[in-house]
PDB file of C-alpha atoms in Angstrom:
ATOM      1  CA  MET A 289      -2.962  13.744   6.021  1.00  0.00           C
ATOM      2  CA  ALA A 290      -1.325  10.371   6.244  1.00  0.00           C
ATOM      3  CA  ALA A 291      -1.431   8.303   3.099  1.00  0.00           C
ATOM      4  CA  ALA A 292      -2.778   4.771   3.363  1.00  0.00           C
ATOM      5  CA  ARG A 293       0.211   2.625   2.695  1.00  0.00           C
ATOM      6  CA  LEU A 294       0.715  -1.051   2.327  1.00  0.00           C
ATOM      7  CA  ASP A 295       3.905  -2.355   3.864  1.00  0.00           C
ATOM      8  CA  PRO A 296       6.709  -0.581   1.913  1.00  0.00           C
ATOM      9  CA  ALA A 297       8.894  -3.694   1.753  1.00  0.00           C
ATOM     10  CA  LEU A 298       6.033  -5.740   0.273  1.00  0.00           C
ATOM     11  CA  ARG A 299       5.215  -2.985  -2.217  1.00  0.00           C
ATOM     12  CA  ALA A 300       8.850  -2.733  -3.326  1.00  0.00           C
ATOM     13  CA  ARG A 301       8.992  -6.492  -3.774  1.00  0.00           C
ATOM     14  CA  TRP A 302       5.866  -6.557  -5.947  1.00  0.00           C
ATOM     15  CA  GLU A 303       7.127  -3.695  -8.046  1.00  0.00           C
ATOM     16  CA  SER A 304      10.482  -5.308  -8.724  1.00  0.00           C
ATOM     17  CA  ALA A 305      10.952  -7.750 -11.571  1.00  0.00           C
ATOM     18  CA  GLU A 306      12.086 -10.302  -8.981  1.00  0.00           C
ATOM     19  CA  GLY A 307       8.889  -9.727  -7.024  1.00  0.00           C
ATOM     20  CA  ARG A 308       6.661 -10.235 -10.028  1.00  0.00           C
ATOM     21  CA  GLY A 309       8.484 -13.518 -10.610  1.00  0.00           C
ATOM     22  CA  ALA A 310       8.091 -14.475  -6.956  1.00  0.00           C
ATOM     23  CA  THR A 311       4.369 -13.710  -6.830  1.00  0.00           C
ATOM     24  CA  GLY A 312       3.966 -15.673 -10.038  1.00  0.00           C
ATOM     25  CA  SER A 313       0.917 -14.104 -11.634  1.00  0.00           C
ATOM     26  CA  ASP A 314      -1.396 -11.131 -11.648  1.00  0.00           C
ATOM     27  CA  LYS A 315      -3.928 -13.198  -9.735  1.00  0.00           C
ATOM     28  CA  GLU A 316      -1.475 -13.942  -6.926  1.00  0.00           C
ATOM     29  CA  ALA A 317      -0.321 -10.307  -6.763  1.00  0.00           C
ATOM     30  CA  PHE A 318      -3.996  -9.277  -6.629  1.00  0.00           C
ATOM     31  CA  GLU A 319      -4.626 -11.679  -3.749  1.00  0.00           C
ATOM     32  CA  ILE A 320      -1.687 -10.257  -1.771  1.00  0.00           C
ATOM     33  CA  ILE A 321      -2.853  -6.668  -2.315  1.00  0.00           C
ATOM     34  CA  MET A 322      -6.449  -7.482  -1.389  1.00  0.00           C
ATOM     35  CA  SER A 323      -5.414  -9.484   1.681  1.00  0.00           C
ATOM     36  CA  ALA A 324      -3.184  -6.705   2.999  1.00  0.00           C
ATOM     37  CA  SER A 325      -5.925  -4.119   2.379  1.00  0.00           C
ATOM     38  CA  ILE A 326      -8.606  -6.199   4.063  1.00  0.00           C
ATOM     39  CA  GLY A 327      -6.342  -6.784   7.049  1.00  0.00           C
ATOM     40  CA  ALA A 328      -5.849  -3.030   7.515  1.00  0.00           C
ATOM     41  CA  GLY A 329      -9.601  -2.394   7.252  1.00  0.00           C
ATOM     42  CA  LEU A 330     -10.612  -5.175   9.611  1.00  0.00           C
ATOM     43  CA  ALA A 331      -8.049  -4.067  12.211  1.00  0.00           C
ATOM     44  CA  ARG A 332      -9.825  -0.695  12.235  1.00  0.00           C
ATOM     45  CA  TRP A 333     -13.246  -2.356  12.363  1.00  0.00           C
ATOM     46  CA  ASP A 334     -12.131  -4.354  15.414  1.00  0.00           C
ATOM     47  CA  ALA A 335     -10.819  -1.192  17.110  1.00  0.00           C
ATOM     48  CA  ALA A 336     -14.090   0.658  16.464  1.00  0.00           C
ATOM     49  CA  ILE A 337     -16.377  -2.150  17.605  1.00  0.00           C
ATOM     50  CA  ARG A 338     -14.286  -2.656  20.749  1.00  0.00           C
ATOM     51  CA  ALA A 339     -14.492   1.049  21.614  1.00  0.00           C
ATOM     52  CA  ILE A 340     -18.250   1.173  20.966  1.00  0.00           C
ATOM     53  CA  ALA A 341     -18.921  -1.998  22.978  1.00  0.00           C
ATOM     54  CA  GLN A 342     -16.875  -0.802  25.940  1.00  0.00           C
ATOM     55  CA  ALA A 343     -18.565   2.613  25.827  1.00  0.00           C
ATOM     56  CA  SER A 344     -21.981   0.936  25.786  1.00  0.00           C
ATOM     57  CA  ASP A 345     -21.028  -1.383  28.681  1.00  0.00           C
ATOM     58  CA  ALA A 346     -19.952   1.594  30.776  1.00  0.00           C
ATOM     59  CA  THR A 347     -23.230   3.412  30.203  1.00  0.00           C
ATOM     60  CA  ALA A 348     -25.502   0.345  30.657  1.00  0.00           C
TER      61      ALA A 348
ATOM     62  CA  MET B 659       1.240  -1.438  -9.588  1.00  0.00           C
ATOM     63  CA  ARG B 660      -1.243  -1.877 -12.376  1.00  0.00           C
ATOM     64  CA  LEU B 661      -2.099  -5.476 -13.192  1.00  0.00           C
ATOM     65  CA  PRO B 662      -2.796  -6.026 -16.909  1.00  0.00           C
ATOM     66  CA  GLU B 663      -5.223  -8.846 -16.183  1.00  0.00           C
ATOM     67  CA  VAL B 664      -7.386  -6.579 -14.005  1.00  0.00           C
ATOM     68  CA  GLU B 665      -7.310  -3.966 -16.781  1.00  0.00           C
ATOM     69  CA  ARG B 666      -8.526  -6.290 -19.516  1.00  0.00           C
ATOM     70  CA  GLY B 667     -10.543  -8.877 -17.533  1.00  0.00           C
ATOM     71  CA  ASP B 668      -9.663 -12.458 -16.688  1.00  0.00           C
ATOM     72  CA  ASP B 669     -12.241 -14.311 -18.765  1.00  0.00           C
ATOM     73  CA  LEU B 670     -14.242 -13.846 -21.937  1.00  0.00           C
ATOM     74  CA  ARG B 671     -17.389 -12.721 -20.083  1.00  0.00           C
ATOM     75  CA  SER B 672     -15.537 -10.026 -18.099  1.00  0.00           C
ATOM     76  CA  ARG B 673     -13.666  -8.793 -21.165  1.00  0.00           C
ATOM     77  CA  SER B 674     -16.922  -8.555 -23.104  1.00  0.00           C
ATOM     78  CA  LEU B 675     -18.674  -6.757 -20.234  1.00  0.00           C
ATOM     79  CA  ILE B 676     -15.829  -4.249 -19.848  1.00  0.00           C
ATOM     80  CA  ARG B 677     -15.962  -3.441 -23.563  1.00  0.00           C
ATOM     81  CA  LEU B 678     -19.765  -3.308 -23.661  1.00  0.00           C
ATOM     82  CA  ILE B 679     -20.212  -1.071 -20.599  1.00  0.00           C
ATOM     83  CA  SER B 680     -17.422   1.253 -21.776  1.00  0.00           C
ATOM     84  CA  ALA B 681     -19.068   1.538 -25.208  1.00  0.00           C
ATOM     85  CA  ILE B 682     -22.565   2.160 -23.816  1.00  0.00           C
ATOM     86  CA  SER B 683     -21.447   4.676 -21.179  1.00  0.00           C
ATOM     87  CA  GLY B 684     -19.086   6.473 -23.549  1.00  0.00           C
ATOM     88  CA  MET B 685     -16.265   6.384 -21.017  1.00  0.00           C
ATOM     89  CA  ARG B 686     -13.580   3.997 -19.853  1.00  0.00           C
ATOM     90  CA  LEU B 687     -15.031   1.618 -17.253  1.00  0.00           C
ATOM     91  CA  PRO B 688     -13.464   2.790 -13.961  1.00  0.00           C
ATOM     92  CA  ASP B 689     -10.926   0.491 -12.326  1.00  0.00           C
ATOM     93  CA  ALA B 690     -13.192   0.026  -9.294  1.00  0.00           C
ATOM     94  CA  ALA B 691     -15.656  -1.833 -11.536  1.00  0.00           C
ATOM     95  CA  ARG B 692     -12.861  -3.809 -13.228  1.00  0.00           C
ATOM     96  CA  VAL B 693     -11.717  -5.016  -9.792  1.00  0.00           C
ATOM     97  CA  ALA B 694     -15.283  -6.111  -9.019  1.00  0.00           C
ATOM     98  CA  PHE B 695     -15.290  -8.217 -12.188  1.00  0.00           C
ATOM     99  CA  TYR B 696     -11.863  -9.757 -11.501  1.00  0.00           C
ATOM    100  CA  HIS B 697     -11.063 -13.077  -9.770  1.00  0.00           C
ATOM    101  CA  LYS B 698     -14.629 -13.399  -8.512  1.00  0.00           C
ATOM    102  CA  ASP B 699     -13.942 -16.574  -6.546  1.00  0.00           C
ATOM    103  CA  PHE B 700     -11.652 -14.658  -4.171  1.00  0.00           C
ATOM    104  CA  VAL B 701     -13.109 -11.824  -2.037  1.00  0.00           C
ATOM    105  CA  GLY B 702     -15.232  -9.867  -4.518  1.00  0.00           C
ATOM    106  CA  PRO B 703     -18.734 -11.146  -3.722  1.00  0.00           C
ATOM    107  CA  ALA B 704     -18.360 -10.852   0.073  1.00  0.00           C
ATOM    108  CA  LEU B 705     -16.779  -7.416  -0.142  1.00  0.00           C
ATOM    109  CA  GLY B 706     -19.410  -6.263  -2.630  1.00  0.00           C
ATOM    110  CA  ALA B 707     -22.271  -7.468  -0.440  1.00  0.00           C
ATOM    111  CA  TRP B 708     -20.825  -5.782   2.663  1.00  0.00           C
ATOM    112  CA  THR B 709     -20.281  -2.544   0.713  1.00  0.00           C
ATOM    113  CA  GLN B 710     -23.837  -2.583  -0.667  1.00  0.00           C
ATOM    114  CA  ALA B 711     -25.273  -3.172   2.821  1.00  0.00           C
ATOM    115  CA  ALA B 712     -23.140  -0.455   4.446  1.00  0.00           C
ATOM    116  CA  MET B 713     -23.632   2.155   1.714  1.00  0.00           C
ATOM    117  CA  ARG B 714     -27.207   1.499   0.569  1.00  0.00           C
ATOM    118  CA  GLY B 715     -28.813  -0.669   3.252  1.00  0.00           C
ATOM    119  CA  PRO B 716     -31.031   0.549   6.109  1.00  0.00           C
ATOM    120  CA  SER B 717     -29.158   3.054   8.305  1.00  0.00           C
ATOM    121  CA  GLY B 718     -29.623   6.085  10.483  1.00  0.00           C
ATOM    122  CA  TRP B 719     -27.384   7.919   7.974  1.00  0.00           C
ATOM    123  CA  THR B 720     -28.548   9.068   4.549  1.00  0.00           C
ATOM    124  CA  VAL B 721     -26.851   7.777   1.402  1.00  0.00           C
ATOM    125  CA  GLY B 722     -25.280  11.221   0.961  1.00  0.00           C
ATOM    126  CA  GLU B 723     -23.874  11.191   4.508  1.00  0.00           C
ATOM    127  CA  ARG B 724     -22.397   7.723   3.989  1.00  0.00           C
ATOM    128  CA  GLU B 725     -20.852   8.802   0.686  1.00  0.00           C
ATOM    129  CA  LEU B 726     -19.391  11.816   2.520  1.00  0.00           C
ATOM    130  CA  MET B 727     -17.889   9.477   5.145  1.00  0.00           C
ATOM    131  CA  ALA B 728     -16.318   7.457   2.318  1.00  0.00           C
ATOM    132  CA  ALA B 729     -14.873  10.630   0.791  1.00  0.00           C
ATOM    133  CA  MET B 730     -13.521  11.673   4.199  1.00  0.00           C
ATOM    134  CA  VAL B 731     -11.778   8.327   4.744  1.00  0.00           C
ATOM    135  CA  ALA B 732     -10.348   8.678   1.237  1.00  0.00           C
ATOM    136  CA  THR B 733      -9.110  12.170   2.130  1.00  0.00           C
ATOM    137  CA  TRP B 734      -7.440  10.986   5.334  1.00  0.00           C
ATOM    138  CA  ASN B 735      -5.830   8.170   3.340  1.00  0.00           C
ATOM    139  CA  SER B 736      -4.889  10.456   0.406  1.00  0.00           C
ATOM    140  CA  SER B 737      -6.637   8.252  -2.159  1.00  0.00           C
ATOM    141  CA  ALA B 738      -7.277  10.491  -5.183  1.00  0.00           C
ATOM    142  CA  PHE B 739      -9.572   8.021  -6.959  1.00  0.00           C
ATOM    143  CA  CYS B 740     -11.803   7.482  -3.925  1.00  0.00           C
ATOM    144  CA  ILE B 741     -11.932  11.186  -3.041  1.00  0.00           C
ATOM    145  CA  GLY B 742     -13.122  11.994  -6.565  1.00  0.00           C
ATOM    146  CA  ALA B 743     -15.583   9.117  -6.813  1.00  0.00           C
ATOM    147  CA  HIS B 744     -17.271   9.612  -3.431  1.00  0.00           C
ATOM    148  CA  ARG B 745     -17.178  13.408  -3.444  1.00  0.00           C
ATOM    149  CA  ALA B 746     -19.039  13.272  -6.767  1.00  0.00           C
ATOM    150  CA  THR B 747     -21.618  10.883  -5.291  1.00  0.00           C
ATOM    151  CA  ALA B 748     -22.043  12.746  -1.980  1.00  0.00           C
ATOM    152  CA  VAL B 749     -22.793  16.071  -3.689  1.00  0.00           C
ATOM    153  CA  HIS B 750     -26.050  14.623  -5.043  1.00  0.00           C
ATOM    154  CA  GLY B 751     -27.236  14.072  -1.473  1.00  0.00           C
ATOM    155  CA  ILE B 752     -25.883  17.002   0.510  1.00  0.00           C
ATOM    156  CA  GLY B 753     -24.646  19.569  -2.000  1.00  0.00           C
ATOM    157  CA  ALA B 754     -21.242  20.507  -3.356  1.00  0.00           C
ATOM    158  CA  ALA B 755     -20.676  23.424  -0.967  1.00  0.00           C
ATOM    159  CA  THR B 756     -21.228  21.290   2.145  1.00  0.00           C
ATOM    160  CA  VAL B 757     -19.185  18.364   0.830  1.00  0.00           C
ATOM    161  CA  ASP B 758     -16.274  20.602  -0.151  1.00  0.00           C
ATOM    162  CA  ALA B 759     -16.387  22.417   3.192  1.00  0.00           C
ATOM    163  CA  CYS B 760     -16.196  19.033   4.923  1.00  0.00           C
ATOM    164  CA  LEU B 761     -13.307  17.859   2.777  1.00  0.00           C
ATOM    165  CA  ALA B 762     -11.469  21.091   3.612  1.00  0.00           C
ATOM    166  CA  ASP B 763     -12.195  20.862   7.374  1.00  0.00           C
ATOM    167  CA  TYR B 764     -15.116  18.915   8.788  1.00  0.00           C
ATOM    168  CA  ARG B 765     -14.630  20.588  12.161  1.00  0.00           C
ATOM    169  CA  THR B 766     -15.832  23.935  10.795  1.00  0.00           C
ATOM    170  CA  ALA B 767     -18.120  22.717   7.990  1.00  0.00           C
ATOM    171  CA  PRO B 768     -21.857  23.560   8.159  1.00  0.00           C
ATOM    172  CA  ILE B 769     -23.055  20.061   9.095  1.00  0.00           C
ATOM    173  CA  ALA B 770     -25.147  18.630  11.919  1.00  0.00           C
ATOM    174  CA  GLU B 771     -23.282  17.997  15.170  1.00  0.00           C
ATOM    175  CA  PRO B 772     -23.925  14.220  15.222  1.00  0.00           C
ATOM    176  CA  LEU B 773     -22.342  13.906  11.752  1.00  0.00           C
ATOM    177  CA  ARG B 774     -19.364  16.010  12.844  1.00  0.00           C
ATOM    178  CA  ALA B 775     -18.931  13.843  15.952  1.00  0.00           C
ATOM    179  CA  ALA B 776     -19.128  10.656  13.889  1.00  0.00           C
ATOM    180  CA  LEU B 777     -16.453  12.014  11.540  1.00  0.00           C
ATOM    181  CA  ALA B 778     -14.180  12.746  14.508  1.00  0.00           C
ATOM    182  CA  PHE B 779     -14.566   9.098  15.594  1.00  0.00           C
ATOM    183  CA  LEU B 780     -13.844   7.894  12.033  1.00  0.00           C
ATOM    184  CA  GLU B 781     -10.779  10.125  11.732  1.00  0.00           C
ATOM    185  CA  THR B 782      -9.141   8.530  14.775  1.00  0.00           C
ATOM    186  CA  MET B 783     -10.278   5.090  13.635  1.00  0.00           C
ATOM    187  CA  THR B 784      -8.628   5.669  10.251  1.00  0.00           C
ATOM    188  CA  LEU B 785      -5.417   7.443  11.187  1.00  0.00           C
ATOM    189  CA  ARG B 786      -4.688   6.217  14.730  1.00  0.00           C
ATOM    190  CA  PRO B 787      -6.785   3.076  15.356  1.00  0.00           C
ATOM    191  CA  GLU B 788      -4.564   2.053  18.264  1.00  0.00           C
ATOM    192  CA  GLU B 789      -5.633   5.275  20.026  1.00  0.00           C
ATOM    193  CA  LEU B 790      -9.384   4.721  19.560  1.00  0.00           C
ATOM    194  CA  LEU B 791     -10.945   4.487  23.033  1.00  0.00           C
ATOM    195  CA  PRO B 792     -14.398   4.027  24.589  1.00  0.00           C
ATOM    196  CA  SER B 793     -14.192   7.745  25.403  1.00  0.00           C
ATOM    197  CA  ASP B 794     -14.158   8.496  21.652  1.00  0.00           C
ATOM    198  CA  ALA B 795     -17.354   6.490  21.226  1.00  0.00           C
ATOM    199  CA  ARG B 796     -18.906   8.161  24.274  1.00  0.00           C
ATOM    200  CA  ALA B 797     -18.046  11.607  22.872  1.00  0.00           C
ATOM    201  CA  ALA B 798     -19.843  10.765  19.620  1.00  0.00           C
ATOM    202  CA  MET B 799     -22.887   9.432  21.473  1.00  0.00           C
ATOM    203  CA  ALA B 800     -22.954  12.503  23.723  1.00  0.00           C
ATOM    204  CA  ALA B 801     -23.218  14.601  20.548  1.00  0.00           C
ATOM    205  CA  GLY B 802     -26.340  12.686  19.501  1.00  0.00           C
ATOM    206  CA  VAL B 803     -24.985   9.734  17.526  1.00  0.00           C
ATOM    207  CA  THR B 804     -26.839   6.538  18.403  1.00  0.00           C
ATOM    208  CA  ARG B 805     -24.939   3.318  19.002  1.00  0.00           C
ATOM    209  CA  ALA B 806     -26.409   1.859  15.806  1.00  0.00           C
ATOM    210  CA  GLN B 807     -25.372   4.924  13.808  1.00  0.00           C
ATOM    211  CA  LEU B 808     -21.824   4.686  15.159  1.00  0.00           C
ATOM    212  CA  VAL B 809     -21.609   1.010  14.166  1.00  0.00           C
ATOM    213  CA  ASP B 810     -22.938   1.883  10.698  1.00  0.00           C
ATOM    214  CA  ALA B 811     -20.402   4.699  10.325  1.00  0.00           C
ATOM    215  CA  ALA B 812     -17.596   2.384  11.470  1.00  0.00           C
ATOM    216  CA  ALA B 813     -18.610  -0.130   8.803  1.00  0.00           C
ATOM    217  CA  VAL B 814     -18.358   2.547   6.104  1.00  0.00           C
ATOM    218  CA  ALA B 815     -14.943   3.584   7.398  1.00  0.00           C
ATOM    219  CA  ALA B 816     -13.675  -0.005   7.678  1.00  0.00           C
ATOM    220  CA  LEU B 817     -14.706  -0.676   4.077  1.00  0.00           C
ATOM    221  CA  PHE B 818     -13.088   2.464   2.756  1.00  0.00           C
ATOM    222  CA  ASN B 819      -9.926   1.733   4.698  1.00  0.00           C
ATOM    223  CA  ILE B 820      -9.880  -1.429   2.562  1.00  0.00           C
ATOM    224  CA  ILE B 821     -10.948   0.132  -0.738  1.00  0.00           C
ATOM    225  CA  THR B 822      -8.601   3.136  -0.591  1.00  0.00           C
ATOM    226  CA  ARG B 823      -5.651   0.811  -0.015  1.00  0.00           C
ATOM    227  CA  TYR B 824      -6.285  -1.468  -2.939  1.00  0.00           C
ATOM    228  CA  ALA B 825      -7.268   1.479  -5.174  1.00  0.00           C
ATOM    229  CA  ASP B 826      -3.859   3.024  -4.584  1.00  0.00           C
ATOM    230  CA  ALA B 827      -1.901  -0.252  -4.571  1.00  0.00           C
ATOM    231  CA  LEU B 828      -3.481  -1.208  -7.917  1.00  0.00           C
ATOM    232  CA  GLY B 829      -2.824   2.266  -9.339  1.00  0.00           C
ATOM    233  CA  PHE B 830      -6.423   3.113 -10.236  1.00  0.00           C
ATOM    234  CA  ALA B 831      -6.586   5.536 -13.176  1.00  0.00           C
ATOM    235  CA  ILE B 832      -8.104   8.901 -12.232  1.00  0.00           C
ATOM    236  CA  PRO B 833     -11.166   9.794 -14.337  1.00  0.00           C
ATOM    237  CA  THR B 834     -11.972  13.361 -15.378  1.00  0.00           C
ATOM    238  CA  ALA B 835     -14.448  15.404 -13.305  1.00  0.00           C
ATOM    239  CA  ALA B 836     -17.124  14.749 -15.937  1.00  0.00           C
ATOM    240  CA  GLU B 837     -16.438  11.006 -15.781  1.00  0.00           C
ATOM    241  CA  PHE B 838     -16.612  11.050 -11.968  1.00  0.00           C
ATOM    242  CA  ASP B 839     -20.004  12.771 -12.253  1.00  0.00           C
ATOM    243  CA  LYS B 840     -21.268  10.193 -14.721  1.00  0.00           C
ATOM    244  CA  SER B 841     -20.023   7.326 -12.534  1.00  0.00           C
ATOM    245  CA  ALA B 842     -21.654   8.906  -9.472  1.00  0.00           C
ATOM    246  CA  LEU B 843     -25.042   8.770 -11.141  1.00  0.00           C
ATOM    247  CA  MET B 844     -24.478   5.105 -11.959  1.00  0.00           C
ATOM    248  CA  LEU B 845     -23.411   4.420  -8.363  1.00  0.00           C
ATOM    249  CA  LEU B 846     -26.577   6.073  -7.080  1.00  0.00           C
ATOM    250  CA  LYS B 847     -28.752   4.176  -9.537  1.00  0.00           C
ATOM    251  CA  ARG B 848     -27.165   0.739  -9.329  1.00  0.00           C
ATOM    252  CA  GLY B 849     -25.376   0.704  -5.964  1.00  0.00           C
ATOM    253  CA  TYR B 850     -22.377  -1.465  -5.155  1.00  0.00           C
ATOM    254  CA  GLY B 851     -23.816  -4.941  -5.609  1.00  0.00           C
TER     255      GLY B 851
END
């Protein structure tokens, strides 16, 4: 099994004291985490919809 | 990384709700619900509406099958919170023995062939999305999955590729088995909205 991982460099930055200062607040850190997660999910959604559409085109 | 503001709520209403629901349910409100209450003017409402539609809306898959798909994505992504939460919910629809057999190896589990074929599609989508091809979709459809069912399954997997990531990045606390069971009943009764 491969663990779902956010970018390790970003994660390390958030977890460091410097990173917390750079992100500024819990709300901003939350937005970064949610944005990265949504990007990973939507990339997979795009891949799936593309594969399904192309499969349907070929059988139409 | 746990964010203290998500833990306690970011306004008086959220803090009161977290305390009230925890008191009424007799257990700590799970972090998944705390995230839903937090920073509501960001992505929460849209993500919640999509999740409710994918998990509880009209579909060629039962609620139990969709919960199983969520648990499978969580397994492939090694997300302990999501495995526990969605395993506990799926067992109410398709039984603990079948769910656990799937989590161990869906290829040999006693499930219908269309569900097995959909899970194969979702596994590649989750772990190797760059390798997902029209032939993967055709293989699922050849096993009896309709196009609409495959789109519905992909929506579940896309959502749980989002949810597993933020659950782990935000360091969701892991409830006990009894708490997962209690939360599962709430999730079945109230949904994700």
